[in-house]
Every structure is written in C-alpha cells, then in structure tokens.
Amino acid sequence: MTLLKKLQWSFGLLLFFFVLPVIAGQLPFNKQASTPIKEPEDQQVVYAATNIAEQSALEQTKEETKEQTQEQAKDPFKVLLLFTHSQESYQPMVKAVSGKAAVYDEKTNIYNLQDTISKHFSMNGIQTDVLEVDVMKELKRKGKTFPASYNTVRPYLSKRLQEQSYDLVIDLHRDSAKRKATTITHNNESYARIAIVVGAEHKNYRWNTAYAESLSASMNEIVPEISRGVISKSGDNVDGRYNQDLTKEMILIELGGIDNTEEELNRTIAVIGKAIAKSFVTGKQN
C-alpha cells in the first residue's frame, strides 16, 4: 500500500468516528432518551375579585344571621296557666250564649279564656302552657266540695312542676265583686280590673309577693289603677298558701268580676301580657 493510500484510509476512518455520534443522535429509537423531561407546570388559579360593596353586604348578612341564631338560642319566657276554680264565669258572657245570668257555668267560663290569653301572651314573646284539668269537674266526679279545689289541683300542678320549669305560674280566677269595683275606664275604653292574691302562710311568701308587686306596678303604668294591688291572705277561713308553696314564681290573679264583658276582659288580658313582658321578659333576655 502506497503512502498516499494509507493517508486516505486514516483520514476516512477519523471522519467516520467524528460523524457517527451526529448520525446516531438523529435516529428515531433514540429520540425519547435525548429529549429532556419537562416538569409539570403549576397551574395558577385566578379568583374573581369581590366587589367591596358586595363584600360589605355579605359580612352584614353573616352578622345578622349570627344575631338571629343567638336570639333563637335564648330560652323563651315560659308561663304556666291553671284555673283552680275552672267554672267561674261572667254573667254577660253566659247570658250571650245561653240567655241566663250565671256566675258559674260548665261551658262558658274562665277556663275557656285560655286561648285568648295564650294569643296575647305570645304577641309579647311569652310561651304559654296550660294545666289541662277542669278542677271543678273533678270535684263533682270525686264528690268533693268547693273548698277542696286547691287540694284537688295540687297533685296535677306538683307533677307538672317536677317535669318542667316555668318563669311564672298564674292561677286565674274571677272575683265575686260587682262591676263598680272591677271596672275602670281609660282613654274612653273600659277594662276589667285585676287583683293579685298571695297566700302568706308558706315559705315562698316573700318571693311570690315580689313577683305580684312587680306585675301590679307594671300594669298600672300601662293603664292607671287597672290593678287593685296585691292582697295577702292568712288566718281562719282562707287557704293561706294557694299552692304557692310549690314554686317561688307563682301568683293568683283575680281577673275582673262577675259583671265584666268579654271585650273588657280581652283588653285587660292584653295589658297583663304587656306587663309581664315589661317586668320579666326583657330582663331575662338581657
């Protein structure tokens, strides 16, 4: 081999080894290995900007909802009604129904005022329960006389107070006094007057009296002299406790007298509801 051919062979061999890597990089089977792997890019989430006025309204709504929830969470002021002399009645009301003038009636009586009372109390934020027992009907069934009324209703009341708690317990009666003593006119409208009776011969006497005096004062602020005041009773020929020894929050209300009309009673019941709210409900909520 001549020197020239040797040089040509050596040059060709060097050129082959120089070009080979370039050619290998272009082959299809090696593409994946030669391509760098890209890391996934983080996607940026763009939120719509809240208008300042909308944000303010939203915050206000949240605050109002919170306040409403807190208000609903408060315990309502609860009153228990009972009617120890359940068939005491008002002559004008009985006469309108049956045509007779009676002060006791099995159907038209003070016990039947419970729906009217509950309605007016509810309007003043007061939850009302009724002790569903016709006491005078029970007296007749058991062959007992009128003076046994308080002892007859006592076990029913005691059981209820053991089962539930109340902010105020009201035993409603009708006074036997005539119209002149039980009626008052205010702003050209007549009202049935009330009196609150507290038995003075038991341990809760002072507590019951405090509740009675507070309610009486509030009623007179709404309609002057609609309340005849608080009457304490003790001694011979009276009960002396009127089951008020069962709870500190119990009073007895004489609602009008035998001559008061349904309209007069309704007006006074409305005043009682307002006075309870004024004396007790507002203070409890605060």
Short mmCIF file of C-alpha atoms in Angstrom, two decimals:
data_model
loop_
_atom_site.label_atom_id
_atom_site.label_comp_id
_atom_site.label_asym_id
_atom_site.label_seq_id
_atom_site.Cartn_x
_atom_site.Cartn_y
_atom_site.Cartn_z
CA MET A 1 0.00 0.00 0.00
CA THR A 2 1.40 3.29 -1.02
CA LEU A 3 1.84 6.15 1.43
CA LEU A 4 -0.94 8.14 -0.26
CA LYS A 5 -3.46 5.35 0.17
CA LYS A 6 -2.50 4.95 3.83
CA LEU A 7 -3.15 8.63 4.46
CA GLN A 8 -6.50 8.47 2.66
CA TRP A 9 -7.55 5.43 4.74
CA SER A 10 -6.57 7.08 8.03
CA PHE A 11 -8.43 10.28 7.14
CA GLY A 12 -11.58 8.36 6.22
CA LEU A 13 -11.52 6.39 9.48
CA LEU A 14 -11.21 9.57 11.56
CA LEU A 15 -14.05 11.19 9.63
CA PHE A 16 -16.26 8.13 10.27
CA PHE A 17 -15.77 8.23 14.06
CA PHE A 18 -16.38 12.00 14.07
CA VAL A 19 -19.65 11.84 12.10
CA LEU A 20 -21.06 8.70 13.83
CA PRO A 21 -22.36 10.45 17.06
CA VAL A 22 -24.11 13.05 14.98
CA ILE A 23 -25.83 10.40 12.87
CA ALA A 24 -26.77 8.34 15.97
CA GLY A 25 -28.49 11.39 17.56
CA GLN A 26 -30.83 11.67 14.59
CA LEU A 27 -32.06 8.05 14.71
CA PRO A 28 -35.82 7.55 15.75
CA PHE A 29 -35.20 4.98 18.53
CA ASN A 30 -33.07 7.40 20.47
CA LYS A 31 -35.36 10.46 20.38
CA GLN A 32 -37.01 9.82 23.77
CA ALA A 33 -33.70 9.41 25.54
CA SER A 34 -32.29 12.54 24.05
CA THR A 35 -35.34 14.74 24.82
CA PRO A 36 -35.26 16.26 28.32
CA ILE A 37 -38.33 15.53 30.52
CA LYS A 38 -40.26 18.66 31.43
CA GLU A 39 -41.62 19.00 34.93
CA PRO A 40 -45.40 19.74 35.04
CA GLU A 41 -46.06 23.43 35.38
CA ASP A 42 -48.14 24.64 38.35
CA GLN A 43 -51.46 26.00 37.19
CA GLN A 44 -52.26 29.33 38.71
CA VAL A 45 -55.95 29.69 39.75
CA VAL A 46 -57.31 33.17 39.32
CA TYR A 47 -60.22 34.09 41.58
CA ALA A 48 -62.69 36.79 40.71
CA ALA A 49 -62.19 39.82 42.87
CA THR A 50 -65.14 40.57 45.23
CA ASN A 51 -66.67 43.99 44.90
CA ILE A 52 -66.20 46.00 48.11
CA ALA A 53 -69.93 46.77 48.38
CA GLU A 54 -70.78 43.08 47.87
CA GLN A 55 -68.25 42.06 50.50
CA SER A 56 -69.73 44.53 52.97
CA ALA A 57 -73.25 43.24 52.31
CA LEU A 58 -72.05 39.67 52.75
CA GLU A 59 -70.43 40.44 56.09
CA GLN A 60 -73.58 42.23 57.25
CA THR A 61 -75.72 39.24 56.29
CA LYS A 62 -73.41 36.92 58.20
CA GLU A 63 -73.62 39.15 61.27
CA GLU A 64 -77.41 39.36 61.08
CA THR A 65 -77.66 35.58 60.73
CA LYS A 66 -75.40 35.17 63.75
CA GLU A 67 -77.55 37.53 65.81
CA GLN A 68 -80.73 35.72 64.76
CA THR A 69 -79.21 32.38 65.71
CA GLN A 70 -78.19 33.72 69.11
CA GLU A 71 -81.66 35.19 69.62
CA GLN A 72 -83.31 31.88 68.76
CA ALA A 73 -80.99 30.11 71.16
CA LYS A 74 -82.32 32.10 74.07
CA ASP A 75 -84.87 30.35 76.22
CA PRO A 76 -88.34 31.85 75.83
CA PHE A 77 -90.12 33.22 78.90
CA LYS A 78 -92.48 30.42 79.86
CA VAL A 79 -95.75 30.84 81.76
CA LEU A 80 -97.96 28.08 83.12
CA LEU A 81 -101.68 28.85 83.44
CA LEU A 82 -104.05 26.98 85.72
CA PHE A 83 -107.67 27.55 86.69
CA THR A 84 -108.36 26.24 90.18
CA HIS A 85 -111.95 27.49 90.07
CA SER A 86 -112.31 26.48 86.44
CA GLN A 87 -116.05 27.08 86.05
CA GLU A 88 -116.17 30.61 87.43
CA SER A 89 -117.96 32.66 84.78
CA TYR A 90 -119.01 36.18 83.79
CA GLN A 91 -122.71 36.96 83.63
CA PRO A 92 -122.66 38.95 80.34
CA MET A 93 -120.81 36.13 78.56
CA VAL A 94 -123.08 33.38 79.87
CA LYS A 95 -126.16 35.40 79.04
CA ALA A 96 -124.99 35.96 75.47
CA VAL A 97 -124.62 32.20 74.97
CA SER A 98 -127.46 30.67 76.98
CA GLY A 99 -129.71 33.60 77.84
CA LYS A 100 -129.29 33.07 81.56
CA ALA A 101 -127.32 35.13 84.07
CA ALA A 102 -124.99 32.81 85.96
CA VAL A 103 -121.70 33.18 87.81
CA TYR A 104 -120.75 29.51 87.36
CA ASP A 105 -121.16 27.61 84.14
CA GLU A 106 -119.84 24.30 82.82
CA LYS A 107 -119.24 25.56 79.28
CA THR A 108 -118.86 29.36 79.27
CA ASN A 109 -116.31 30.14 81.94
CA ILE A 110 -112.85 31.46 82.77
CA TYR A 111 -111.25 28.16 81.77
CA ASN A 112 -112.31 28.86 78.19
CA LEU A 113 -110.27 32.08 78.09
CA GLN A 114 -107.03 30.14 77.81
CA ASP A 115 -106.74 30.52 74.02
CA THR A 116 -107.25 34.29 74.23
CA ILE A 117 -104.66 34.54 76.98
CA SER A 118 -102.13 32.41 75.08
CA LYS A 119 -102.59 34.56 71.96
CA HIS A 120 -101.96 37.86 73.77
CA PHE A 121 -99.02 36.42 75.70
CA SER A 122 -97.46 35.07 72.50
CA MET A 123 -97.64 38.56 70.96
CA ASN A 124 -95.39 39.70 73.82
CA GLY A 125 -92.80 36.94 73.44
CA ILE A 126 -94.28 34.71 76.13
CA GLN A 127 -94.65 30.96 75.71
CA THR A 128 -97.80 29.71 77.42
CA ASP A 129 -98.66 26.24 78.70
CA VAL A 130 -101.97 25.33 80.29
CA LEU A 131 -102.55 22.81 83.08
CA GLU A 132 -105.31 20.92 81.28
CA VAL A 133 -107.57 19.94 84.16
CA ASP A 134 -111.13 21.10 84.80
CA VAL A 135 -110.83 21.20 88.58
CA MET A 136 -114.49 21.81 89.33
CA LYS A 137 -115.44 18.92 87.08
CA GLU A 138 -113.01 16.77 89.08
CA LEU A 139 -114.64 17.92 92.32
CA LYS A 140 -118.02 16.73 91.11
CA ARG A 141 -116.61 13.43 89.87
CA LYS A 142 -114.94 12.74 93.22
CA GLY A 143 -117.87 14.00 95.30
CA LYS A 144 -115.86 16.81 96.88
CA THR A 145 -116.95 20.35 97.75
CA PHE A 146 -115.70 23.76 96.59
CA PRO A 147 -113.17 24.30 99.44
CA ALA A 148 -111.30 21.19 98.27
CA SER A 149 -110.36 22.86 94.96
CA TYR A 150 -106.76 23.71 95.84
CA ASN A 151 -106.02 20.24 97.22
CA THR A 152 -107.64 18.70 94.15
CA VAL A 153 -105.47 20.59 91.65
CA ARG A 154 -102.31 20.31 93.79
CA PRO A 155 -101.07 16.87 92.59
CA TYR A 156 -101.55 17.89 88.94
CA LEU A 157 -99.62 21.11 89.46
CA SER A 158 -96.90 19.43 91.52
CA LYS A 159 -96.34 16.80 88.83
CA ARG A 160 -96.10 19.39 86.08
CA LEU A 161 -93.57 21.48 88.03
CA GLN A 162 -91.43 18.39 88.55
CA GLU A 163 -91.48 17.70 84.81
CA GLN A 164 -90.92 21.24 83.54
CA SER A 165 -89.66 24.57 84.78
CA TYR A 166 -91.50 27.87 84.32
CA ASP A 167 -90.61 31.51 84.75
CA LEU A 168 -94.07 32.35 86.08
CA VAL A 169 -97.12 30.36 87.19
CA ILE A 170 -100.50 32.10 87.19
CA ASP A 171 -103.65 30.75 88.80
CA LEU A 172 -106.52 32.69 87.18
CA HIS A 173 -109.80 33.39 88.99
CA ARG A 174 -112.87 35.59 88.62
CA ASP A 175 -113.64 37.95 91.51
CA SER A 176 -117.11 37.89 93.05
CA ALA A 177 -117.14 41.71 93.39
CA LYS A 178 -119.66 43.81 91.44
CA ARG A 179 -118.97 45.97 88.38
CA LYS A 180 -118.18 49.21 90.19
CA ALA A 181 -115.21 47.62 91.94
CA THR A 182 -113.94 45.59 88.99
CA THR A 183 -114.17 48.03 86.07
CA ILE A 184 -112.18 51.09 85.06
CA THR A 185 -112.27 53.44 82.07
CA HIS A 186 -109.10 54.66 80.36
CA ASN A 187 -108.97 56.66 77.12
CA ASN A 188 -112.69 56.05 76.61
CA GLU A 189 -112.33 52.27 76.85
CA SER A 190 -113.40 50.12 79.79
CA TYR A 191 -111.18 47.45 81.31
CA ALA A 192 -111.73 44.67 83.82
CA ARG A 193 -109.62 45.42 86.87
CA ILE A 194 -107.43 42.78 88.45
CA ALA A 195 -106.27 41.96 91.96
CA ILE A 196 -103.31 39.74 92.82
CA VAL A 197 -103.64 37.41 95.80
CA VAL A 198 -100.72 35.95 97.71
CA GLY A 199 -101.03 33.38 100.47
CA ALA A 200 -98.98 34.46 103.48
CA GLU A 201 -98.69 31.14 105.27
CA HIS A 202 -95.81 29.42 103.49
CA LYS A 203 -92.06 29.72 102.91
CA ASN A 204 -92.29 31.32 99.46
CA TYR A 205 -94.48 34.18 100.61
CA ARG A 206 -91.92 36.96 100.10
CA TRP A 207 -90.87 35.66 96.69
CA ASN A 208 -94.47 35.42 95.48
CA THR A 209 -95.16 38.91 96.82
CA ALA A 210 -92.20 40.36 94.91
CA TYR A 211 -93.49 38.92 91.64
CA ALA A 212 -97.01 40.14 92.39
CA GLU A 213 -95.93 43.68 93.25
CA SER A 214 -93.75 43.97 90.16
CA LEU A 215 -96.58 42.86 87.86
CA SER A 216 -99.12 45.09 89.58
CA ALA A 217 -96.88 48.15 89.23
CA SER A 218 -96.22 47.48 85.54
CA MET A 219 -99.92 47.10 84.79
CA ASN A 220 -100.73 50.40 86.49
CA GLU A 221 -98.04 52.11 84.41
CA ILE A 222 -99.81 50.92 81.26
CA VAL A 223 -103.39 51.63 82.47
CA PRO A 224 -103.56 53.60 85.72
CA GLU A 225 -105.42 51.80 88.53
CA ILE A 226 -106.20 48.73 86.43
CA SER A 227 -104.63 46.74 89.25
CA ARG A 228 -106.29 46.93 92.64
CA GLY A 229 -103.00 45.90 94.20
CA VAL A 230 -101.58 42.88 95.99
CA ILE A 231 -103.71 41.22 98.67
CA SER A 232 -102.05 38.99 101.27
CA LYS A 233 -104.26 36.37 102.88
CA SER A 234 -103.82 34.32 106.02
CA GLY A 235 -105.76 33.21 109.08
CA ASP A 236 -109.09 31.48 109.51
CA ASN A 237 -111.38 30.57 106.61
CA VAL A 238 -108.74 31.15 103.91
CA ASP A 239 -106.36 28.73 102.25
CA GLY A 240 -103.23 30.63 103.30
CA ARG A 241 -100.97 29.21 100.61
CA TYR A 242 -102.98 28.70 97.35
CA ASN A 243 -100.38 26.12 96.27
CA GLN A 244 -97.82 28.92 96.02
CA ASP A 245 -95.56 26.96 98.32
CA LEU A 246 -94.79 24.71 95.31
CA THR A 247 -92.80 27.42 93.49
CA LYS A 248 -91.45 30.90 94.18
CA GLU A 249 -92.72 32.23 90.83
CA MET A 250 -96.46 31.71 91.40
CA ILE A 251 -99.24 34.27 91.80
CA LEU A 252 -103.04 34.24 91.82
CA ILE A 253 -104.84 36.80 89.65
CA GLU A 254 -108.46 37.77 90.09
CA LEU A 255 -109.37 38.70 86.50
CA GLY A 256 -112.34 41.07 86.59
CA GLY A 257 -115.62 40.33 88.33
CA ILE A 258 -118.99 38.75 87.65
CA ASP A 259 -120.26 41.75 85.62
CA ASN A 260 -117.35 42.27 83.23
CA THR A 261 -117.84 41.78 79.49
CA GLU A 262 -115.73 39.73 77.09
CA GLU A 263 -114.35 42.90 75.48
CA GLU A 264 -113.25 44.29 78.84
CA LEU A 265 -111.56 41.02 79.72
CA ASN A 266 -109.74 40.90 76.38
CA ARG A 267 -108.35 44.41 76.87
CA THR A 268 -107.11 43.54 80.34
CA ILE A 269 -105.55 40.27 79.19
CA ALA A 270 -103.59 42.28 76.61
CA VAL A 271 -102.36 44.58 79.40
CA ILE A 272 -101.30 41.58 81.52
CA GLY A 273 -99.23 40.25 78.61
CA LYS A 274 -97.53 43.61 78.10
CA ALA A 275 -96.87 43.98 81.82
CA ILE A 276 -95.30 40.52 82.08
CA ALA A 277 -93.02 41.36 79.16
CA LYS A 278 -92.13 44.70 80.75
CA SER A 279 -91.48 43.27 84.23
CA PHE A 280 -89.85 39.94 83.50
CA VAL A 281 -89.20 39.06 79.85
CA THR A 282 -86.93 41.99 78.93
CA GLY A 283 -84.79 41.45 82.00
CA LYS A 284 -84.40 37.75 81.26
CA GLN A 285 -83.32 38.30 77.64
CA ASN A 286 -80.76 40.90 78.64
#
